[in-house]
Short mmCIF file of C-alpha atoms in Angstrom, two decimals:
data_model
loop_
_atom_site.label_atom_id
_atom_site.label_comp_id
_atom_site.label_asym_id
_atom_site.label_seq_id
_atom_site.Cartn_x
_atom_site.Cartn_y
_atom_site.Cartn_z
CA MET A 1 8.73 -5.07 -10.37
CA SER A 2 9.98 -8.31 -9.15
CA ALA A 3 8.87 -10.33 -6.30
CA ARG A 4 10.39 -13.59 -4.92
CA GLN A 5 9.72 -15.72 -1.95
CA HIS A 6 12.61 -16.27 0.28
CA ASN A 7 10.98 -19.06 2.42
CA THR A 8 7.38 -19.66 3.35
CA SER A 9 7.00 -16.59 5.53
CA GLU A 10 9.17 -13.96 3.72
CA TRP A 11 8.80 -11.97 0.54
CA LEU A 12 11.08 -9.55 -1.25
CA ILE A 13 9.65 -6.85 -3.37
CA ALA A 14 12.12 -5.02 -5.59
CA SER A 15 10.29 -2.10 -6.82
CA ASN A 16 12.87 -0.23 -9.04
CA GLU A 17 10.44 -0.88 -11.88
CA ALA A 18 7.61 0.73 -10.11
CA SER A 19 9.66 3.58 -9.06
CA ARG A 20 10.81 4.32 -12.69
CA ASN A 21 7.29 4.18 -13.87
CA GLY A 22 6.04 6.31 -11.06
CA LYS A 23 3.66 3.57 -9.90
CA ALA A 24 2.85 2.80 -6.37
CA VAL A 25 4.07 -0.35 -4.72
CA PRO A 26 1.52 -3.28 -4.98
CA TRP A 27 -0.04 -2.38 -1.54
CA SER A 28 -2.94 -4.74 -1.91
CA ARG A 29 -0.65 -7.77 -2.37
CA GLU A 30 1.40 -6.53 0.61
CA GLY A 31 -1.57 -5.62 2.79
CA ARG A 32 -2.88 -9.13 2.15
CA LYS A 33 0.29 -10.76 3.25
CA ALA A 34 0.50 -8.54 6.38
CA THR A 35 -2.74 -10.15 7.67
CA ARG A 36 -1.15 -13.48 7.30
CA SER A 37 2.12 -14.80 8.78
CA GLU A 38 4.34 -13.46 6.02
CA ILE A 39 6.98 -10.78 5.97
CA SER A 40 7.18 -8.34 2.96
CA TYR A 41 10.35 -6.41 2.21
CA ILE A 42 9.77 -3.54 -0.23
CA LYS A 43 13.09 -2.21 -1.32
CA ASP A 44 14.84 -0.02 -4.14
CA ALA A 45 11.48 2.18 -3.89
CA ALA A 46 13.12 5.44 -2.69
CA GLU A 47 11.76 7.22 -5.90
CA LEU A 48 8.13 6.76 -4.33
CA ARG A 49 9.25 9.47 -1.88
CA VAL A 50 9.17 12.29 -4.43
CA LYS A 51 5.73 11.70 -6.27
CA GLU A 52 2.52 13.68 -5.33
CA THR A 53 3.46 12.77 -1.68
CA ASP A 54 6.16 10.67 -0.03
CA ARG A 55 4.25 7.39 -0.75
CA LEU A 56 6.38 5.27 1.58
CA LYS A 57 5.86 7.54 4.38
CA VAL A 58 2.14 8.11 3.75
CA MET A 59 1.40 4.39 3.30
CA ALA A 60 3.25 3.52 6.33
CA ARG A 61 1.44 6.19 8.47
CA GLN A 62 -2.08 5.20 6.94
CA LEU A 63 -1.56 1.41 7.08
CA ARG A 64 -0.57 1.66 10.78
CA LYS A 65 -3.99 3.16 11.47
CA PHE A 66 -5.43 -0.25 10.20
CA GLY A 67 -3.17 -1.99 12.67
CA ALA A 68 -0.42 -2.93 10.31
CA ASN A 69 3.04 -3.52 11.65
CA ILE A 70 5.33 -1.50 9.32
CA GLU A 71 8.99 -0.45 9.69
CA GLU A 72 9.90 2.35 7.30
CA LYS A 73 13.27 2.32 5.69
CA GLU A 74 15.15 4.91 3.51
CA ASP A 75 14.19 3.01 0.22
CA GLY A 76 11.30 1.09 1.29
CA LEU A 77 9.19 -0.77 3.88
CA ILE A 78 9.18 -4.04 5.85
CA ILE A 79 5.59 -5.28 6.62
CA SER A 80 5.29 -7.78 9.38
CA GLY A 81 2.87 -10.69 9.11
CA ASP A 82 1.66 -10.22 12.58
CA SER A 83 -0.60 -7.18 11.56
CA LYS A 84 -4.13 -7.29 12.41
CA PHE A 85 -6.24 -5.14 10.01
CA VAL A 86 -9.19 -3.42 11.82
CA SER A 87 -11.35 -0.60 10.59
CA ALA A 88 -9.85 2.87 10.77
CA GLU A 89 -10.24 6.41 9.63
CA VAL A 90 -7.49 7.00 7.13
CA ASP A 91 -6.66 9.90 4.75
CA SER A 92 -5.38 9.85 0.93
CA GLU A 93 -3.30 12.95 1.74
CA THR A 94 -4.57 13.99 -1.70
CA ASP A 95 -2.57 11.25 -3.42
CA HIS A 96 -4.60 9.54 -5.96
CA ARG A 97 -2.71 6.27 -5.71
CA VAL A 98 -2.75 6.24 -2.08
CA SER A 99 -6.63 6.72 -2.14
CA MET A 100 -6.96 3.51 -4.12
CA SER A 101 -4.62 1.71 -2.13
CA LEU A 102 -6.40 2.54 0.97
CA ALA A 103 -9.64 1.30 -0.57
CA ILE A 104 -8.26 -2.14 -1.02
CA ALA A 105 -6.85 -2.11 2.57
CA SER A 106 -10.18 -1.03 3.91
CA ILE A 107 -11.70 -4.03 2.29
CA MET A 108 -9.45 -6.39 4.11
CA ALA A 109 -9.93 -4.57 7.36
CA LYS A 110 -12.51 -5.94 9.74
CA GLY A 111 -15.36 -3.49 10.16
CA SER A 112 -16.15 -0.14 8.29
CA SER A 113 -13.44 2.30 7.57
CA THR A 114 -13.62 5.88 6.34
CA ILE A 115 -11.14 7.28 3.63
CA ASN A 116 -10.92 11.15 3.87
CA ARG A 117 -10.17 12.86 0.48
CA ALA A 118 -10.96 9.64 -1.31
CA ASP A 119 -11.93 11.63 -4.28
CA ALA A 120 -8.13 12.12 -5.01
CA SER A 121 -8.53 9.01 -7.10
CA ASN A 122 -10.26 11.15 -9.73
CA VAL A 123 -6.89 12.33 -10.89
CA SER A 124 -6.06 9.12 -12.66
CA TYR A 125 -9.16 6.84 -12.42
CA PRO A 126 -12.42 8.85 -12.29
CA ASN A 127 -14.61 5.73 -12.10
CA PHE A 128 -12.56 4.02 -9.52
CA TRP A 129 -15.16 3.92 -6.83
CA ASN A 130 -17.98 2.92 -9.21
CA ASP A 131 -15.79 0.04 -10.71
CA LEU A 132 -14.71 -1.07 -7.18
CA GLU A 133 -18.40 -1.17 -6.22
CA LEU A 134 -19.16 -3.46 -9.21
CA LEU A 135 -16.42 -5.74 -8.04
CA LEU A 136 -17.82 -6.06 -4.53
#
């Protein structure tokens, strides 16, 4: 995973390392930038389409429910900095990493959100919700 700032408002995330390791793109960092005036480019992440779910498609679909302005590309996403994160009802679509990513997005959203099938996180991190509560 590498990230570099192009200028004061654009970021490029090259996630080929994340793809090789089967990890999700750092959605919390990208979501945080989406609530400011920065643009994030996630590229070289086509491998994320063949995990438990098509993680690029699922995250784009679910983050749009929060109000994120996202353009889906073949190998990544473009997340615009003009996004307004508001409360939403979202769905992990049974993907453990999506479940945890949506938890972070819901913290950043204004208002209360609901994550359907949130227990998907148990696959890789059974104590995720308890640990997250301790941090809040």
